[in-house]
Coordinates of C-alpha atoms in Angstrom, one line a residue:
X879 CA 18.4 25.3 -18.9
X880 CA 21.8 26.1 -17.5
X881 CA 24.5 23.9 -19.5
X882 CA 26.1 21.8 -16.9
X883 CA 29.3 22.4 -18.6
X884 CA 31.3 23.8 -15.2
X885 CA 30.7 20.3 -12.9
X886 CA 33.3 18.0 -12.8
X887 CA 30.3 15.9 -12.3
X888 CA 30.2 13.2 -9.5
X889 CA 29.5 9.5 -11.7
X890 CA 25.7 8.7 -11.8
X891 CA 26.7 5.6 -10.6
X892 CA 28.2 7.0 -7.4
X893 CA 24.6 9.4 -7.2
X894 CA 22.3 6.5 -7.4
X895 CA 24.2 3.0 -6.9
X896 CA 27.3 3.0 -4.6
X897 CA 26.6 2.4 -0.4
X898 CA 26.8 6.0 1.9
X899 CA 30.9 4.7 2.5
X900 CA 31.7 4.0 -1.7
X901 CA 29.9 7.0 -3.1
X902 CA 31.8 9.5 -1.0
X903 CA 35.4 7.9 -2.6
X904 CA 34.4 7.6 -6.1
X905 CA 36.1 9.8 -8.2
X906 CA 34.7 12.7 -9.7
X907 CA 34.1 12.2 -13.2
X908 CA 35.1 15.2 -15.6
X909 CA 32.8 16.5 -18.2
X910 CA 34.5 15.7 -21.7
X911 CA 34.1 19.5 -22.9
X912 CA 33.6 21.3 -19.5
X913 CA 35.7 24.3 -18.7
X914 CA 36.8 24.0 -15.2
X915 CA 39.5 21.4 -14.9
X916 CA 38.8 20.2 -11.5
X917 CA 38.3 21.6 -7.5
X918 CA 40.4 22.6 -5.3
X919 CA 40.5 21.5 -2.8
X920 CA 40.0 24.8 -1.0
X921 CA 36.9 25.0 -3.0
X922 CA 35.8 21.6 -1.8
X923 CA 36.1 22.7 1.5
X924 CA 34.3 26.1 1.6
X925 CA 31.0 24.2 -0.1
X926 CA 30.9 21.7 2.4
X927 CA 30.6 24.4 5.3
X928 CA 27.8 27.7 5.8
X929 CA 24.4 26.0 4.7
X930 CA 21.3 26.8 7.5
X931 CA 19.3 23.5 8.5
X932 CA 16.3 23.0 5.9
X933 CA 14.9 20.0 7.3
X934 CA 11.3 20.2 6.9
X935 CA 9.7 18.9 10.1
X936 CA 5.7 18.7 11.3
X937 CA 4.8 17.7 7.6
X938 CA 1.4 16.0 7.3
X939 CA 0.9 13.0 5.3
X940 CA -0.1 13.1 1.3
X941 CA -3.5 13.6 0.8
X942 CA -4.3 9.9 -0.4
X943 CA -2.2 8.4 2.3
X944 CA -5.0 6.4 4.4
X945 CA -6.1 4.9 0.9
X946 CA -3.0 4.0 -0.5
X947 CA -2.7 2.2 2.9
X948 CA -5.6 0.8 2.5
X949 CA -4.4 -0.7 -0.9
X950 CA -1.3 -1.9 0.5
X951 CA -3.2 -3.8 3.1
X952 CA -5.3 -5.5 0.7
X953 CA -2.2 -6.6 -1.7
X954 CA -0.6 -7.8 1.9
X955 CA -3.5 -10.2 1.9
X956 CA -3.6 -11.3 -2.1
X957 CA 0.0 -12.4 -1.1
X958 CA 0.7 -13.7 2.0
X959 CA 3.9 -14.8 3.2
X960 CA 5.6 -13.0 0.1
X961 CA 8.4 -10.8 -0.5
X962 CA 6.6 -7.8 -3.3
X963 CA 8.3 -5.4 -4.8
X964 CA 7.0 -2.5 -6.8
X965 CA 9.9 0.0 -8.8
X966 CA 8.9 3.8 -9.4
X967 CA 11.2 3.7 -12.3
X968 CA 13.9 5.7 -13.4
X969 CA 15.4 8.5 -15.4
X970 CA 15.0 7.8 -19.7
X971 CA 17.6 9.5 -21.2
X972 CA 15.9 12.1 -23.9
X973 CA 19.6 13.0 -26.1
X974 CA 23.1 13.2 -24.3
X975 CA 22.6 14.8 -21.4
X976 CA 18.9 15.7 -20.9
X977 CA 16.0 13.3 -19.6
X978 CA 12.8 13.4 -20.5
X979 CA 10.3 14.5 -17.1
X980 CA 10.1 11.9 -14.9
X981 CA 6.4 10.4 -14.0
X982 CA 6.5 7.5 -11.3
X983 CA 4.9 3.7 -12.3
X984 CA 1.4 3.6 -11.7
X985 CA 1.5 1.0 -9.6
X986 CA 4.1 2.7 -7.1
X987 CA 2.0 5.8 -6.9
X988 CA -1.0 4.1 -6.3
X989 CA 0.7 1.9 -3.5
X990 CA 2.2 4.9 -1.9
X991 CA 1.7 8.2 -3.2
X992 CA 5.1 9.3 -3.8
X993 CA 6.4 10.3 -7.6
X994 CA 10.3 10.0 -6.8
X995 CA 12.6 8.5 -9.5
X996 CA 14.7 5.1 -8.4
X997 CA 11.8 4.9 -5.1
X998 CA 11.1 1.4 -4.8
X999 CA 8.3 -0.1 -2.3
X1000 CA 9.4 -3.3 -0.5
X1001 CA 6.6 -5.7 1.3
X1002 CA 8.3 -8.1 3.4
X1003 CA 6.8 -10.3 5.5
X1004 CA 5.6 -10.7 8.9
X1005 CA 3.6 -13.2 11.0
X1006 CA 0.6 -11.2 10.0
X1007 CA 0.9 -9.4 6.8
X1008 CA 3.7 -7.2 5.5
X1009 CA 6.0 -4.6 6.5
X1010 CA 6.0 -1.9 3.7
X1011 CA 9.3 0.6 3.8
X1012 CA 9.4 3.2 0.9
X1013 CA 13.4 2.6 -0.1
X1014 CA 14.1 6.2 -1.7
X1015 CA 16.9 8.8 -2.2
X1016 CA 18.3 10.8 0.3
X1017 CA 19.1 14.0 0.1
X1018 CA 22.1 14.5 -1.9
X1019 CA 25.6 14.4 0.4
X1020 CA 27.0 17.6 1.2
X1021 CA 30.7 16.1 2.6
X1022 CA 31.3 14.2 -0.3
X1023 CA 29.9 17.4 -3.3
X1024 CA 27.1 15.2 -5.1
X1025 CA 24.9 18.4 -4.2
X1026 CA 26.3 20.6 -6.2
X1027 CA 29.0 18.2 -8.4
X1028 CA 26.6 15.9 -9.5
X1029 CA 24.2 16.7 -12.6
X1030 CA 21.5 14.8 -10.0
X1031 CA 22.7 17.1 -7.6
X1032 CA 20.5 19.3 -5.4
X1033 CA 21.7 22.7 -6.6
X1034 CA 21.0 21.4 -10.4
X1035 CA 17.7 19.7 -10.4
X1036 CA 16.2 20.4 -7.0
X1037 CA 15.5 19.3 -3.3
X1038 CA 15.2 15.9 -2.2
X1039 CA 12.8 15.2 0.3
X1040 CA 15.2 13.6 3.1
X1041 CA 14.1 9.6 4.8
X1042 CA 12.4 11.1 8.0
X1043 CA 10.4 14.0 5.6
X1044 CA 9.3 11.0 3.3
X1045 CA 7.9 8.8 6.4
X1046 CA 6.1 11.6 7.1
X1047 CA 4.4 12.8 3.6
X1048 CA 3.6 9.0 3.1
X1049 CA 3.5 7.0 6.5
X1050 CA 6.2 4.3 5.5
X1051 CA 9.1 3.6 7.0
X1052 CA 12.0 5.1 4.6
X1053 CA 15.5 3.7 3.6
X1054 CA 18.2 4.6 1.2
X1055 CA 17.7 2.7 -1.9
X1056 CA 21.2 2.7 -2.7
X1057 CA 21.2 -0.1 0.2
X1058 CA 18.0 -1.9 -1.6
X1059 CA 19.9 -4.1 -4.2
X1060 CA 22.6 -6.0 -1.4
X1061 CA 18.9 -6.8 0.8
X1062 CA 17.1 -7.9 -2.3
X1063 CA 20.3 -9.8 -3.1
X1064 CA 20.4 -11.9 -0.1
X1065 CA 16.0 -12.1 0.4
X1066 CA 15.2 -15.4 1.0
X1067 CA 11.5 -17.1 0.6
X1068 CA 8.9 -16.3 -2.9
X1069 CA 9.7 -13.0 -4.0
X1070 CA 7.2 -11.2 -6.6
X1071 CA 8.3 -7.8 -8.8
X1072 CA 6.7 -5.6 -11.6
X1073 CA 8.5 -5.8 -13.9
X1074 CA 9.4 -3.2 -17.0
X1075 CA 10.4 0.0 -14.7
X1076 CA 13.6 -0.3 -12.8
X1077 CA 16.2 -3.0 -14.4
X1078 CA 18.7 -2.7 -11.7
X1079 CA 15.9 -3.9 -9.3
X1080 CA 15.0 -6.9 -11.9
X1081 CA 18.4 -7.8 -11.9
X1082 CA 19.4 -7.8 -8.1
X1083 CA 15.9 -10.8 -8.3
X1084 CA 16.9 -12.2 -11.3
X1085 CA 17.3 -15.4 -9.7
X1086 CA 14.3 -15.3 -7.5
X1087 CA 11.1 -14.3 -9.5
X1088 CA 9.3 -15.6 -12.1
X1089 CA 7.4 -14.4 -15.2
X1090 CA 4.6 -16.3 -14.3
X1091 CA 4.1 -15.1 -10.8
X1092 CA 5.2 -11.5 -11.2
X1093 CA 2.7 -11.0 -14.0
X1094 CA 0.1 -12.2 -11.5
X1095 CA 1.3 -9.3 -9.3
X1096 CA 0.6 -6.7 -12.2
X1097 CA -2.8 -8.1 -12.9
X1098 CA -3.9 -7.8 -9.2
X1099 CA -2.9 -4.3 -9.2
X1100 CA -4.4 -3.5 -12.3
X1101 CA -7.6 -5.2 -11.6
X1102 CA -7.7 -3.6 -8.1
X1103 CA -8.0 -0.2 -9.9
X1104 CA -11.3 -1.3 -11.6
X1105 CA -13.6 0.4 -8.8
X1106 CA -12.0 3.9 -7.8
X1107 CA -12.5 5.2 -3.8
X1108 CA -13.7 8.4 -3.4
X1109 CA -10.4 10.4 -3.1
X1110 CA -9.9 9.0 -6.8
X1111 CA -13.2 10.0 -8.0
X1112 CA -12.3 13.2 -6.7
X1113 CA -9.1 13.5 -8.5
X1114 CA -11.0 12.5 -11.9
X1115 CA -13.0 15.3 -11.2
X1116 CA -10.5 17.7 -10.8
X1117 CA -8.9 16.5 -14.2
X1118 CA -12.1 17.0 -16.1
X1119 CA -13.1 20.2 -14.5
X1120 CA -9.3 21.2 -15.5
X1121 CA -9.9 19.7 -19.1
X1122 CA -13.3 22.0 -19.4
X1123 CA -11.3 24.9 -18.8
X1124 CA -8.5 23.8 -21.3
X1125 CA -11.4 23.3 -24.3
X1126 CA -12.5 26.8 -23.4
X1127 CA -9.3 28.5 -23.9
X1128 CA -9.2 27.0 -27.1
X1129 CA -12.1 28.1 -28.3
X1130 CA -11.2 31.7 -27.4
X1131 CA -7.8 31.6 -29.8
X1132 CA -9.3 29.1 -32.8
X1133 CA -8.1 32.4 -34.6
X1134 CA -5.1 32.3 -34.1
X1135 CA -5.0 28.9 -34.6
X1136 CA -5.8 29.2 -38.1
X1137 CA -3.7 31.8 -38.7
X1138 CA -0.9 29.3 -37.4
X1139 CA -1.6 25.3 -37.0
X1140 CA -3.2 23.0 -35.0
X1141 CA 0.2 23.6 -32.5
X1142 CA -1.5 26.6 -31.4
X1143 CA -4.2 24.6 -30.4
X1144 CA -2.2 21.9 -28.6
X1145 CA 0.0 24.5 -26.9
X1146 CA -2.8 26.4 -25.4
X1147 CA -4.6 23.2 -24.1
X1148 CA -1.3 22.4 -22.4
X1149 CA -0.7 26.0 -20.6
X1150 CA -3.7 25.1 -19.1
X1151 CA -2.6 21.3 -18.2
X1152 CA 0.7 22.6 -16.3
X1153 CA -0.5 25.6 -14.6
X1154 CA -3.6 23.4 -12.9
X1155 CA -2.2 19.9 -13.2
X1156 CA 1.0 17.7 -13.5
X1157 CA 0.4 17.3 -17.6
X1158 CA -1.3 16.3 -20.2
X1159 CA -2.2 12.6 -19.7
X1160 CA -1.5 11.7 -23.0
X1161 CA -0.3 13.5 -26.0
X1162 CA -3.4 15.9 -27.1
X1163 CA -5.1 15.0 -30.5
X1164 CA -5.3 18.8 -32.3
X1165 CA -6.9 16.8 -35.6
X1166 CA -8.3 19.5 -37.8
X1167 CA -10.0 19.1 -41.2
X1168 CA -9.4 15.0 -42.8
X1169 CA -6.7 14.5 -39.9
X1170 CA -9.7 13.9 -37.8
X1171 CA -10.6 10.7 -39.2
X1172 CA -6.8 9.7 -38.0
X1173 CA -7.6 8.4 -34.7
X1174 CA -4.7 9.0 -32.9
X1175 CA -3.4 12.3 -34.9
X1176 CA -0.6 13.4 -32.5
X1177 CA 1.6 15.5 -34.7
X1178 CA -0.7 18.7 -34.6
X1179 CA 1.5 20.4 -37.7
X1180 CA -1.8 20.8 -40.0
X1181 CA -3.0 23.6 -41.1
X1182 CA -7.0 25.3 -39.3
X1183 CA -9.4 26.2 -41.7
X1184 CA -13.0 27.7 -41.3
X1185 CA -15.5 25.7 -42.1
X1186 CA -13.9 22.4 -41.5
X1187 CA -14.3 20.4 -37.9
X1188 CA -11.9 20.6 -35.3
X1189 CA -12.2 16.7 -33.5
X1190 CA -9.8 17.9 -29.9
X1191 CA -9.3 14.7 -27.5
X1192 CA -7.1 16.1 -24.6
X1193 CA -7.3 15.6 -20.9
X1194 CA -5.3 16.9 -18.0
X1195 CA -3.7 14.9 -15.5
X1196 CA -3.7 16.3 -12.0
X1197 CA -0.7 16.3 -9.4
X1198 CA -2.0 12.6 -8.4
X1199 CA -1.6 11.5 -12.0
X1200 CA -5.1 11.2 -12.5
X1201 CA -6.5 12.1 -16.2
X1202 CA -8.8 13.4 -18.0
X1203 CA -10.1 11.4 -21.5
X1204 CA -12.9 14.5 -23.6
X1205 CA -13.0 14.6 -27.1
X1206 CA -15.3 17.2 -28.9
X1207 CA -15.2 17.8 -32.6
X1208 CA -16.3 21.7 -32.8
X1209 CA -16.9 23.3 -36.1
X1210 CA -13.5 25.8 -36.7
X1211 CA -16.0 28.8 -37.7
X1212 CA -18.5 28.2 -35.0
X1213 CA -21.1 26.2 -37.2
X1214 CA -21.9 23.1 -38.6
X1215 CA -22.6 22.8 -42.0
X1216 CA -25.3 20.2 -42.8
X1217 CA -23.3 17.1 -44.0
X1218 CA -21.3 18.1 -40.5
X1219 CA -24.4 18.5 -38.4
X1220 CA -26.2 15.3 -39.8
X1221 CA -22.7 12.9 -39.3
X1222 CA -22.1 15.2 -35.7
X1223 CA -25.9 14.2 -34.7
X1224 CA -25.4 10.5 -35.4
X1225 CA -22.5 10.3 -33.1
X1226 CA -24.5 12.1 -30.4
X1227 CA -27.7 10.0 -30.8
X1228 CA -24.8 6.8 -30.4
X1229 CA -23.3 8.2 -27.0
X1230 CA -26.5 9.2 -25.6
X1231 CA -27.1 5.1 -26.1
X1232 CA -23.9 4.5 -25.0
X1233 CA -23.7 6.7 -22.1
X1234 CA -27.7 5.0 -20.6
X1235 CA -26.5 1.8 -20.7
X1236 CA -23.9 2.6 -18.4
X1237 CA -25.4 1.1 -15.2
X1238 CA -24.5 -1.3 -12.0
X1239 CA -24.6 -4.9 -13.0
X1240 CA -24.7 -4.4 -16.9
X1241 CA -22.3 -5.8 -18.3
X1242 CA -19.1 -3.8 -19.8
X1243 CA -19.6 -4.9 -23.3
X1244 CA -23.3 -3.3 -23.1
X1245 CA -22.5 0.6 -23.8
X1246 CA -20.4 -0.4 -27.0
X1247 CA -23.2 -2.4 -28.2
X1248 CA -25.9 0.4 -28.0
X1249 CA -23.8 2.6 -29.7
X1250 CA -22.8 0.5 -32.3
X1251 CA -25.9 -0.5 -32.8
X1252 CA -27.3 3.6 -33.6
X1253 CA -24.2 3.9 -36.1
X1254 CA -24.9 0.8 -37.8
X1255 CA -28.4 2.1 -38.3
X1256 CA -27.4 5.0 -39.7
X1257 CA -25.2 3.8 -42.0
X1258 CA -27.6 1.6 -43.0
X1259 CA -30.1 4.6 -43.3
X1260 CA -27.9 6.6 -45.6
X1261 CA -27.3 4.2 -48.1
X1262 CA -23.4 3.4 -47.1
X1263 CA -24.2 0.0 -46.8
X1264 CA -26.3 -2.8 -47.0
X1265 CA -28.7 -4.0 -44.4
X1266 CA -30.4 -5.3 -42.2
X1267 CA -29.0 -3.9 -39.0
X1268 CA -28.6 -7.1 -37.7
X1269 CA -26.2 -8.5 -40.5
X1270 CA -24.4 -5.2 -40.6
X1271 CA -23.3 -5.7 -36.7
X1272 CA -23.1 -9.6 -37.2
X1273 CA -20.1 -8.6 -39.6
X1274 CA -19.1 -6.2 -38.3
X1275 CA -19.3 -3.9 -41.7
X1276 CA -19.8 -1.2 -39.5
X1277 CA -16.1 -0.6 -38.7
X1278 CA -15.2 0.3 -41.6
X1279 CA -16.1 3.8 -40.8
X1280 CA -16.7 3.6 -36.9
X1281 CA -12.9 2.1 -36.4
X1282 CA -12.4 1.8 -32.6
X1283 CA -14.2 0.4 -29.2
X1284 CA -16.5 3.3 -27.8
X1285 CA -14.5 3.1 -24.6
X1286 CA -12.4 2.3 -22.0
X1287 CA -12.0 2.6 -18.3
X1288 CA -10.2 5.4 -17.0
X1289 CA -7.8 6.5 -14.0
X1290 CA -4.2 7.1 -13.3
X1291 CA -3.6 5.8 -17.1
X1292 CA -5.7 6.9 -19.8
X1293 CA -6.6 3.6 -20.9
X1294 CA -6.5 2.2 -16.7
X1295 CA -6.7 -1.3 -15.8
X1296 CA -4.9 -2.3 -18.9
X1297 CA -3.0 -6.1 -17.4
X1298 CA -6.6 -7.0 -16.5
X1299 CA -7.7 -10.3 -17.4
X1300 CA -10.6 -10.3 -19.9
X1301 CA -13.1 -11.7 -17.7
X1302 CA -12.9 -9.1 -14.9
X1303 CA -13.0 -6.1 -17.6
X1304 CA -14.4 -6.7 -21.1
X1305 CA -16.3 -9.8 -20.1
X1306 CA -17.3 -8.4 -16.8
X1307 CA -19.9 -6.0 -15.2
X1308 CA -19.8 -2.8 -14.3
X1309 CA -19.5 -1.6 -10.6
X1310 CA -20.3 2.1 -8.3
X1311 CA -16.9 3.2 -8.9
X1312 CA -16.1 2.5 -11.9
X1313 CA -14.8 5.6 -14.3
X1314 CA -14.9 4.7 -18.4
X1315 CA -15.6 6.8 -21.2
X1316 CA -17.9 7.0 -23.7
X1317 CA -16.7 7.5 -27.5
X1318 CA -18.6 6.7 -30.6
X1319 CA -16.8 8.3 -33.6
X1320 CA -17.7 8.0 -37.4
X1321 CA -15.0 8.4 -39.8
X1322 CA -14.9 9.4 -43.3
X1323 CA -11.8 8.7 -45.0
X1324 CA -10.8 11.6 -47.6
X1325 CA -10.1 8.5 -50.1
X1326 CA -13.0 6.5 -49.6
X1327 CA -14.4 5.8 -52.9
X1328 CA -17.4 3.7 -51.1
X1329 CA -18.9 7.0 -49.8
X1330 CA -20.5 10.2 -51.1
X1331 CA -18.0 12.9 -51.7
X1332 CA -19.6 15.3 -49.4
X1333 CA -18.7 12.8 -46.4
X1334 CA -14.9 12.4 -47.2
X1335 CA -12.3 13.7 -45.0
X1336 CA -15.0 14.3 -41.8
X1337 CA -14.2 12.9 -38.7
X1338 CA -16.1 12.9 -35.6
X1339 CA -16.0 11.8 -31.8
X1340 CA -17.6 13.1 -29.3
X1341 CA -16.1 11.9 -25.6
X1342 CA -17.0 11.8 -22.0
X1343 CA -15.8 10.2 -18.6
X1344 CA -18.5 8.5 -17.3
X1345 CA -18.6 7.2 -13.4
X1346 CA -21.0 3.9 -12.4
X1347 CA -23.0 5.3 -9.3
X1348 CA -24.9 3.0 -7.3
X1349 CA -28.4 4.0 -9.2
X1350 CA -26.7 4.9 -12.8
X1351 CA -24.0 6.8 -14.6
X1352 CA -22.6 10.2 -13.7
X1353 CA -21.2 12.1 -16.6
X1354 CA -17.8 13.8 -15.0
X1355 CA -17.3 15.8 -18.1
X1356 CA -21.1 17.1 -18.6
X1357 CA -19.5 20.5 -17.9
X1358 CA -18.8 20.5 -22.0
X1359 CA -21.7 20.4 -24.1
X1360 CA -22.7 17.7 -26.3
X1361 CA -25.7 19.0 -28.7
X1362 CA -24.4 20.6 -31.6
X1363 CA -26.9 23.7 -31.3
X1364 CA -25.4 24.2 -27.8
X1365 CA -22.2 23.7 -28.6
X1366 CA -22.4 27.0 -31.0
X1367 CA -24.4 28.5 -28.4
X1368 CA -21.7 27.9 -26.2
X1369 CA -18.4 28.8 -29.0
X1370 CA -20.6 32.1 -29.7
X1371 CA -20.3 32.8 -26.1
X1372 CA -16.5 32.4 -25.4
X1373 CA -15.8 34.5 -28.5
X1374 CA -17.9 37.2 -27.8

């Protein structure tokens, strides 16, 4: 990146917190080791003029604008007479003067379609509902030099939308977020805020909110996402389709991964995610050999060897922040060994039983119970634990090798709706529009002396993204083969 050493930068406080009047008076903050001692009056005057009008006109609303409006209406109906504050969040420092890529809070993006740092959605109560305002940073100021002097100015990090443009895109009146703190401090009546994203917003509301009431808001917004609308299902399908192509990319370069490490696999999938989407939805798990027995292996620095298995758990995140979450366990050589196939087929059978249990009206736990029963039957059959199967399940003895639950809700978070009440989620009932993963696994640790040596170091997981439909379910990720023989044929075709 370009080193911002030439900047006598406008202070960050001026760019993000000061009002329009005070921002102009904020003194320029010299970077400690900058090469320029300051800005001459002549240069400052020169930089204020000679710029074309770049305002964007006749913008169309973002694709999810109508759905976001319906979500705000549902939120309004749930909390009548209360001011509701939903921040996007702020940039987080990675090191010194570099920041992590920004990702807006799920609650904010879900309700607005906007993904801009420092944004805040405020629903102010009215006699018949709420009036929504989206508070954003306006375009960087050309009068005080912010646009070229500030590290977050337009010439350094890119153009922001004007407030007028934002109103066209999101269908919500827009105001300057630098004025919001004062507005919130003066607010009267009950207020709720989504916590954990914007310390400045929370500080302005510190004497107006309670943790219990704010948690009720967070829980509601989490449960609102349990059932996806048509737009969300379409975005999840896009994410899955890109993910399928990412898996194909990986298979085609397994020889290069063997020559380097698991990181070649991670990097290959990441390229697909960045070309077709926003990012990966979570840290890619590219676990070869015994690393497949570590559930969240994201170091991805180990060797890739012919004869081993590769457990690839990865998902593309769309530009609207919906993510896929798919896992396949592939033979690096292209062919499963006898013991690998035996374990793989057991996991496949368990997944088949789990997917079959996903249907409207079923208990959420049913797919987990169905998959776990199959795995328990196999480990009893293999003599790894003493039966009967009912005893194994009652005592949870299969968990030594299955370890995790069989799935989770999926959406804008890879583990979506996590703040929902237990009775609405794990103890709830499946409904059309819900999307969840079904992902049983068997993991035989390399140092597990309770299993035959040939099992040790083998880890297998198969994961698909399943939409609950009116009459059953649809596998969104069925573009990737699952049967062991089909996986081998698919890999051979990609490598030919």
